[in-house]
Amino acid sequence: MAHSQDSPDTASSQAVLARVLGYIEATSGLGSHRHFGGRLRSILFAGFNAAWLRRNQKFDVSYSSPGMDRWRFSISDFGEKGAFPGKIRRAFSLFGDRYRMHTLEAILAAALPTRGLHQTTFGIDWERGCDYPRLKIYFEELRHRYSRRARARLLRRICSAAGLEDPLSGCRSDLAAVCIDFLPNQRLALKTYLYEDWDRAADGDGPFRDFVRTVSRERRAFFYRTLRCDDSGRRKSCKLYKVYEARQIRDFSAARLETYEAIRRWGRVEDVAGIERHRRRAVREGALWYPVLCALDVASAGARRIDAYYSLR
């Protein structure tokens, strides 16, 4: 039987999450914008059910190195597909008219014919010193739900709704996920995530091949190659994600340490200490902290960074 919103298990788990996430927000450089973190959590965690954490990865926190100068968080519609679009709208509305709300509505409508089959995720990336964040809408788990043709049609609908060019038009790609970034200057960005198995990822170009070798301790994983384009269609970066099969990880410590090794190699050594502070706080609260994604991002101009994503339950 599912736990009610007011059950002791749910209330205890939600209190732990509030303390851990509040601590992360407080130490991520948001400064005078910290109050937005609590307001967003009150929207996104309304009706939270502790059972979701045992059944799936519901949310993650992430870090970009070098830097550690931003607050990054995402949460999916798992367990609440009907209510989640309303939560997205309310989260956007916190920031007034900074974002293209009409485009958000068009994108959500474009996904309606297949809503309930794939996963929808809301994300936020708030860089230190910026008055407003980058807001993100992901459509995920596409490979598990649709044929290649159906995925291509969904991407075309999303791009058309956003007024963006389809970067995969005419390509036979193994599309796994799509993301639209909403910038506070009314601009958009598009990311497409293409599935790769271990062999193909390990056969990649120089830095990506080295990245696969660096994060090879935990084999229960697969890869996404991500293309990020701005709203003019110009490619901004290429990124290779290792996607952990979180429910099958054998050694959480080894998996976590390989993400740290990637940060030390392509990011900044001291950034590991910042992540460790957050992990230790979660552990003190009795939560399990585990990696869900690790990615090497290579910008078109050549700059490199590591993005590492963790969840807890």
CSV table of C-alpha atoms in Angstrom, one decimal:
chain,number,residue,atom,x,y,z
A,1,MET,CA,0.0,0.0,0.0
A,2,ALA,CA,1.3,3.5,-0.9
A,3,HIS,CA,2.2,5.7,2.0
A,4,SER,CA,-0.1,8.7,2.5
A,5,GLN,CA,1.4,12.2,2.5
A,6,ASP,CA,1.2,12.4,6.3
A,7,SER,CA,2.6,9.0,7.1
A,8,PRO,CA,5.7,8.9,9.5
A,9,ASP,CA,7.9,7.4,6.8
A,10,THR,CA,7.0,10.1,4.3
A,11,ALA,CA,7.3,12.9,6.8
A,12,SER,CA,10.7,11.6,8.1
A,13,SER,CA,12.0,11.2,4.6
A,14,GLN,CA,10.8,14.6,3.5
A,15,ALA,CA,12.4,16.2,6.5
A,16,VAL,CA,15.7,14.6,5.7
A,17,LEU,CA,15.5,15.7,2.1
A,18,ALA,CA,14.6,19.2,3.1
A,19,ARG,CA,17.6,19.4,5.5
A,20,VAL,CA,20.1,18.0,3.0
A,21,LEU,CA,18.8,20.0,0.0
A,22,GLY,CA,18.6,23.1,2.1
A,23,TYR,CA,22.2,22.6,3.1
A,24,ILE,CA,23.3,22.2,-0.5
A,25,GLU,CA,21.4,25.4,-1.5
A,26,ALA,CA,23.0,27.3,1.4
A,27,THR,CA,26.5,26.3,0.3
A,28,SER,CA,26.1,26.8,-3.4
A,29,GLY,CA,26.6,30.5,-3.6
A,30,LEU,CA,22.9,31.6,-4.2
A,31,GLY,CA,23.3,34.4,-1.7
A,32,SER,CA,20.2,36.6,-1.7
A,33,HIS,CA,18.4,34.2,-4.0
A,34,ARG,CA,18.4,31.4,-1.5
A,35,HIS,CA,14.7,31.8,-0.7
A,36,PHE,CA,13.9,30.6,-4.2
A,37,GLY,CA,15.3,27.2,-3.3
A,38,GLY,CA,12.8,26.7,-0.5
A,39,ARG,CA,9.9,28.0,-2.6
A,40,LEU,CA,10.8,25.7,-5.4
A,41,ARG,CA,11.0,22.7,-3.1
A,42,SER,CA,7.6,23.5,-1.6
A,43,ILE,CA,6.2,23.3,-5.2
A,44,LEU,CA,8.1,20.3,-6.5
A,45,PHE,CA,7.9,18.2,-3.4
A,46,ALA,CA,4.2,18.8,-2.7
A,47,GLY,CA,2.5,15.4,-2.3
A,48,PHE,CA,5.9,13.7,-2.0
A,49,ASN,CA,5.7,9.9,-1.4
A,50,ALA,CA,8.7,8.2,0.3
A,51,ALA,CA,8.0,5.0,-1.6
A,52,TRP,CA,9.0,6.7,-4.8
A,53,LEU,CA,12.7,6.8,-3.6
A,54,ARG,CA,12.7,3.0,-3.2
A,55,ARG,CA,11.2,2.4,-6.6
A,56,ASN,CA,13.0,4.8,-8.8
A,57,GLN,CA,15.5,7.7,-8.9
A,58,LYS,CA,13.2,10.7,-8.3
A,59,PHE,CA,15.7,13.6,-8.3
A,60,ASP,CA,19.3,14.5,-8.5
A,61,VAL,CA,21.8,17.2,-7.5
A,62,SER,CA,24.7,17.9,-9.8
A,63,TYR,CA,28.0,19.7,-9.9
A,64,SER,CA,30.0,21.3,-12.8
A,65,SER,CA,33.8,21.3,-12.4
A,66,PRO,CA,35.9,23.4,-12.7
A,67,GLY,CA,33.8,25.9,-10.8
A,68,MET,CA,31.3,24.6,-8.3
A,69,ASP,CA,29.8,28.0,-8.7
A,70,ARG,CA,26.2,27.0,-9.3
A,71,TRP,CA,23.1,25.3,-7.8
A,72,ARG,CA,21.9,22.5,-10.0
A,73,PHE,CA,18.9,20.3,-9.3
A,74,SER,CA,16.3,18.2,-11.2
A,75,ILE,CA,13.2,16.2,-10.3
A,76,SER,CA,11.1,13.8,-12.5
A,77,ASP,CA,7.4,13.1,-12.8
A,78,PHE,CA,7.8,9.5,-11.5
A,79,GLY,CA,4.7,8.7,-9.4
A,80,GLU,CA,2.9,11.9,-10.3
A,81,LYS,CA,2.6,12.2,-14.1
A,82,GLY,CA,-0.8,13.9,-13.9
A,83,ALA,CA,0.2,16.6,-11.4
A,84,PHE,CA,3.6,17.3,-12.8
A,85,PRO,CA,2.9,19.7,-15.6
A,86,GLY,CA,1.1,22.0,-13.1
A,87,LYS,CA,4.2,21.9,-10.9
A,88,ILE,CA,6.4,22.9,-13.8
A,89,ARG,CA,4.1,25.8,-14.6
A,90,ARG,CA,4.1,27.0,-11.0
A,91,ALA,CA,7.9,26.7,-10.8
A,92,PHE,CA,8.3,28.9,-14.0
A,93,SER,CA,5.8,31.4,-12.6
A,94,LEU,CA,8.0,32.1,-9.6
A,95,PHE,CA,10.2,34.2,-12.0
A,96,GLY,CA,7.5,36.3,-13.5
A,97,ASP,CA,7.8,36.9,-17.3
A,98,ARG,CA,11.5,36.1,-17.6
A,99,TYR,CA,10.9,33.0,-19.6
A,100,ARG,CA,8.9,32.1,-22.7
A,101,MET,CA,5.7,30.7,-21.0
A,102,HIS,CA,3.9,30.4,-24.3
A,103,THR,CA,6.7,28.2,-25.6
A,104,LEU,CA,6.6,26.1,-22.5
A,105,GLU,CA,2.9,25.5,-23.0
A,106,ALA,CA,3.5,24.6,-26.7
A,107,ILE,CA,6.2,22.2,-25.8
A,108,LEU,CA,4.1,20.5,-23.1
A,109,ALA,CA,1.2,20.2,-25.6
A,110,ALA,CA,3.5,18.7,-28.2
A,111,ALA,CA,4.4,15.9,-25.8
A,112,LEU,CA,0.7,15.3,-24.8
A,113,PRO,CA,-0.1,12.7,-27.5
A,114,THR,CA,2.5,10.4,-25.8
A,115,ARG,CA,2.3,11.7,-22.2
A,116,GLY,CA,2.5,9.0,-19.6
A,117,LEU,CA,4.8,6.8,-21.7
A,118,HIS,CA,8.0,8.7,-21.3
A,119,GLN,CA,9.4,10.6,-18.3
A,120,THR,CA,9.3,14.3,-18.0
A,121,THR,CA,11.9,16.1,-15.7
A,122,PHE,CA,12.2,19.7,-14.5
A,123,GLY,CA,15.7,21.0,-13.9
A,124,ILE,CA,17.3,24.2,-12.7
A,125,ASP,CA,20.9,25.5,-13.1
A,126,TRP,CA,21.5,28.7,-11.2
A,127,GLU,CA,25.0,30.2,-11.6
A,128,ARG,CA,26.5,32.2,-8.8
A,129,GLY,CA,26.2,36.0,-9.5
A,130,CYS,CA,23.2,35.6,-11.9
A,131,ASP,CA,19.9,37.1,-11.1
A,132,TYR,CA,17.9,34.3,-12.7
A,133,PRO,CA,18.6,30.6,-13.5
A,134,ARG,CA,18.5,28.4,-16.5
A,135,LEU,CA,15.3,26.3,-16.4
A,136,LYS,CA,15.1,22.9,-18.2
A,137,ILE,CA,12.5,20.5,-19.4
A,138,TYR,CA,13.6,17.0,-20.3
A,139,PHE,CA,11.7,14.2,-22.1
A,140,GLU,CA,13.4,11.0,-21.1
A,141,GLU,CA,13.2,7.2,-21.2
A,142,LEU,CA,12.3,7.4,-24.9
A,143,ARG,CA,14.2,4.3,-26.0
A,144,HIS,CA,12.2,2.1,-23.6
A,145,ARG,CA,8.8,3.4,-24.9
A,146,TYR,CA,9.0,4.2,-28.6
A,147,SER,CA,10.3,3.0,-32.0
A,148,ARG,CA,13.0,5.1,-33.7
A,149,ARG,CA,10.4,6.6,-36.0
A,150,ALA,CA,8.1,7.6,-33.1
A,151,ARG,CA,11.1,9.2,-31.3
A,152,ALA,CA,12.0,11.1,-34.5
A,153,ARG,CA,8.4,12.4,-34.7
A,154,LEU,CA,8.4,13.4,-31.1
A,155,LEU,CA,11.6,15.4,-31.5
A,156,ARG,CA,10.2,17.1,-34.6
A,157,ARG,CA,7.0,18.1,-32.6
A,158,ILE,CA,9.1,19.5,-29.7
A,159,CYS,CA,11.4,21.4,-32.0
A,160,SER,CA,8.5,22.8,-34.0
A,161,ALA,CA,6.8,23.9,-30.8
A,162,ALA,CA,10.0,25.6,-29.6
A,163,GLY,CA,10.7,27.2,-33.0
A,164,LEU,CA,14.0,25.3,-33.2
A,165,GLU,CA,15.7,23.4,-36.0
A,166,ASP,CA,15.7,19.6,-35.7
A,167,PRO,CA,19.5,18.8,-35.5
A,168,LEU,CA,18.8,15.1,-36.2
A,169,SER,CA,16.7,15.6,-39.3
A,170,GLY,CA,17.6,12.9,-41.9
A,171,CYS,CA,19.8,11.0,-39.4
A,172,ARG,CA,19.1,7.5,-38.2
A,173,SER,CA,20.0,8.2,-34.6
A,174,ASP,CA,19.2,6.2,-31.4
A,175,LEU,CA,17.5,9.1,-29.6
A,176,ALA,CA,17.2,8.5,-25.9
A,177,ALA,CA,16.2,12.0,-24.5
A,178,VAL,CA,15.5,15.6,-25.4
A,179,CYS,CA,16.0,18.7,-23.3
A,180,ILE,CA,14.9,22.3,-23.9
A,181,ASP,CA,16.8,25.0,-21.9
A,182,PHE,CA,14.9,28.2,-21.1
A,183,LEU,CA,17.1,31.2,-20.6
A,184,PRO,CA,15.9,34.3,-18.7
A,185,ASN,CA,16.7,36.4,-21.8
A,186,GLN,CA,13.9,34.7,-23.7
A,187,ARG,CA,16.4,32.5,-25.5
A,188,LEU,CA,16.3,28.7,-25.8
A,189,ALA,CA,18.8,25.9,-26.2
A,190,LEU,CA,18.3,22.3,-27.4
A,191,LYS,CA,20.0,19.1,-26.3
A,192,THR,CA,19.6,15.7,-27.9
A,193,TYR,CA,20.8,12.6,-26.1
A,194,LEU,CA,21.9,9.6,-28.3
A,195,TYR,CA,22.3,6.1,-26.8
A,196,GLU,CA,25.7,4.4,-27.0
A,197,ASP,CA,26.8,1.1,-25.6
A,198,TRP,CA,30.2,0.5,-23.9
A,199,ASP,CA,32.0,-0.6,-27.1
A,200,ARG,CA,30.9,2.4,-29.1
A,201,ALA,CA,31.6,4.9,-26.3
A,202,ALA,CA,35.1,3.4,-25.8
A,203,ASP,CA,35.8,3.8,-29.5
A,204,GLY,CA,35.2,7.5,-29.4
A,205,ASP,CA,37.5,10.5,-30.0
A,206,GLY,CA,40.6,11.1,-27.8
A,207,PRO,CA,39.2,12.8,-24.7
A,208,PHE,CA,35.9,10.8,-24.7
A,209,ARG,CA,37.9,7.5,-25.0
A,210,ASP,CA,40.0,8.5,-22.1
A,211,PHE,CA,36.9,9.5,-20.1
A,212,VAL,CA,35.4,6.0,-20.6
A,213,ARG,CA,38.6,4.4,-19.3
A,214,THR,CA,38.6,6.7,-16.3
A,215,VAL,CA,35.0,5.8,-15.3
A,216,SER,CA,35.2,2.1,-16.0
A,217,ARG,CA,35.1,0.6,-12.5
A,218,GLU,CA,31.3,0.2,-12.4
A,219,ARG,CA,30.2,-1.7,-15.5
A,220,ARG,CA,26.4,-1.5,-14.9
A,221,ALA,CA,26.0,1.5,-17.0
A,222,PHE,CA,25.5,2.8,-20.6
A,223,PHE,CA,26.3,6.1,-22.3
A,224,TYR,CA,24.6,9.1,-23.9
A,225,ARG,CA,26.3,11.3,-26.5
A,226,THR,CA,24.7,14.7,-26.2
A,227,LEU,CA,24.7,17.5,-28.7
A,228,ARG,CA,23.9,21.0,-27.4
A,229,CYS,CA,22.8,23.7,-29.8
A,230,ASP,CA,21.7,27.3,-29.3
A,231,ASP,CA,18.4,28.6,-30.8
A,232,SER,CA,20.2,29.5,-34.1
A,233,GLY,CA,21.1,25.9,-34.6
A,234,ARG,CA,24.8,26.4,-33.8
A,235,ARG,CA,26.5,23.6,-32.0
A,236,LYS,CA,27.9,24.7,-28.6
A,237,SER,CA,29.3,21.5,-27.2
A,238,CYS,CA,29.4,17.7,-27.4
A,239,LYS,CA,29.1,15.7,-24.2
A,240,LEU,CA,29.5,12.1,-23.2
A,241,TYR,CA,27.5,10.8,-20.2
A,242,LYS,CA,28.0,7.7,-18.3
A,243,VAL,CA,24.5,6.7,-17.1
A,244,TYR,CA,24.6,4.4,-14.0
A,245,GLU,CA,22.1,1.6,-13.6
A,246,ALA,CA,21.6,2.9,-10.1
A,247,ARG,CA,19.6,0.0,-8.8
A,248,GLN,CA,22.2,-2.4,-9.9
A,249,ILE,CA,25.4,-0.7,-8.7
A,250,ARG,CA,27.5,-3.3,-6.8
A,251,ASP,CA,30.0,-1.0,-5.1
A,252,PHE,CA,28.6,2.5,-4.4
A,253,SER,CA,32.0,3.7,-3.1
A,254,ALA,CA,33.9,2.6,-6.2
A,255,ALA,CA,31.3,4.3,-8.4
A,256,ARG,CA,31.5,7.5,-6.5
A,257,LEU,CA,35.3,7.5,-6.5
A,258,GLU,CA,35.5,7.1,-10.2
A,259,THR,CA,33.4,10.3,-10.6
A,260,TYR,CA,35.9,12.0,-8.3
A,261,GLU,CA,38.8,10.8,-10.5
A,262,ALA,CA,37.1,12.3,-13.6
A,263,ILE,CA,36.7,15.6,-11.7
A,264,ARG,CA,40.4,15.6,-10.7
A,265,ARG,CA,41.5,14.9,-14.3
A,266,TRP,CA,39.3,17.3,-16.2
A,267,GLY,CA,37.9,19.6,-13.6
A,268,ARG,CA,39.4,21.1,-10.5
A,269,VAL,CA,40.9,18.9,-7.7
A,270,GLU,CA,39.5,21.0,-4.9
A,271,ASP,CA,35.9,20.7,-6.2
A,272,VAL,CA,35.9,17.1,-4.9
A,273,ALA,CA,36.0,18.4,-1.3
A,274,GLY,CA,32.9,20.5,-1.9
A,275,ILE,CA,30.9,17.5,-3.1
A,276,GLU,CA,32.2,15.4,-0.2
A,277,ARG,CA,30.9,18.0,2.3
A,278,HIS,CA,27.5,17.6,0.8
A,279,ARG,CA,27.7,13.8,0.7
A,280,ARG,CA,28.9,13.6,4.4
A,281,ARG,CA,25.9,15.8,5.4
A,282,ALA,CA,23.6,13.4,3.6
A,283,VAL,CA,25.2,10.4,5.3
A,284,ARG,CA,24.9,12.0,8.7
A,285,GLU,CA,21.2,12.3,8.1
A,286,GLY,CA,21.0,8.6,7.3
A,287,ALA,CA,20.6,8.9,3.5
A,288,LEU,CA,22.4,6.8,0.9
A,289,TRP,CA,24.2,9.1,-1.6
A,290,TYR,CA,25.0,7.5,-5.0
A,291,PRO,CA,26.1,8.6,-8.5
A,292,VAL,CA,23.6,8.5,-11.3
A,293,LEU,CA,25.5,10.3,-14.1
A,294,CYS,CA,29.0,11.5,-14.9
A,295,ALA,CA,29.8,13.4,-18.1
A,296,LEU,CA,32.7,15.0,-20.0
A,297,ASP,CA,31.6,18.1,-21.8
A,298,VAL,CA,33.8,19.4,-24.7
A,299,ALA,CA,32.8,22.9,-25.9
A,300,SER,CA,33.2,23.8,-29.5
A,301,ALA,CA,35.9,26.3,-28.5
A,302,GLY,CA,37.8,23.4,-26.8
A,303,ALA,CA,37.1,24.0,-23.1
A,304,ARG,CA,36.4,20.9,-21.1
A,305,ARG,CA,34.5,20.3,-17.9
A,306,ILE,CA,33.0,17.4,-15.8
A,307,ASP,CA,29.4,17.3,-14.7
A,308,ALA,CA,28.7,14.8,-11.9
A,309,TYR,CA,25.1,13.9,-10.7
A,310,TYR,CA,24.1,12.2,-7.5
A,311,SER,CA,20.9,11.2,-5.9
A,312,LEU,CA,19.9,10.0,-2.4
A,313,ARG,CA,17.4,7.8,-0.7
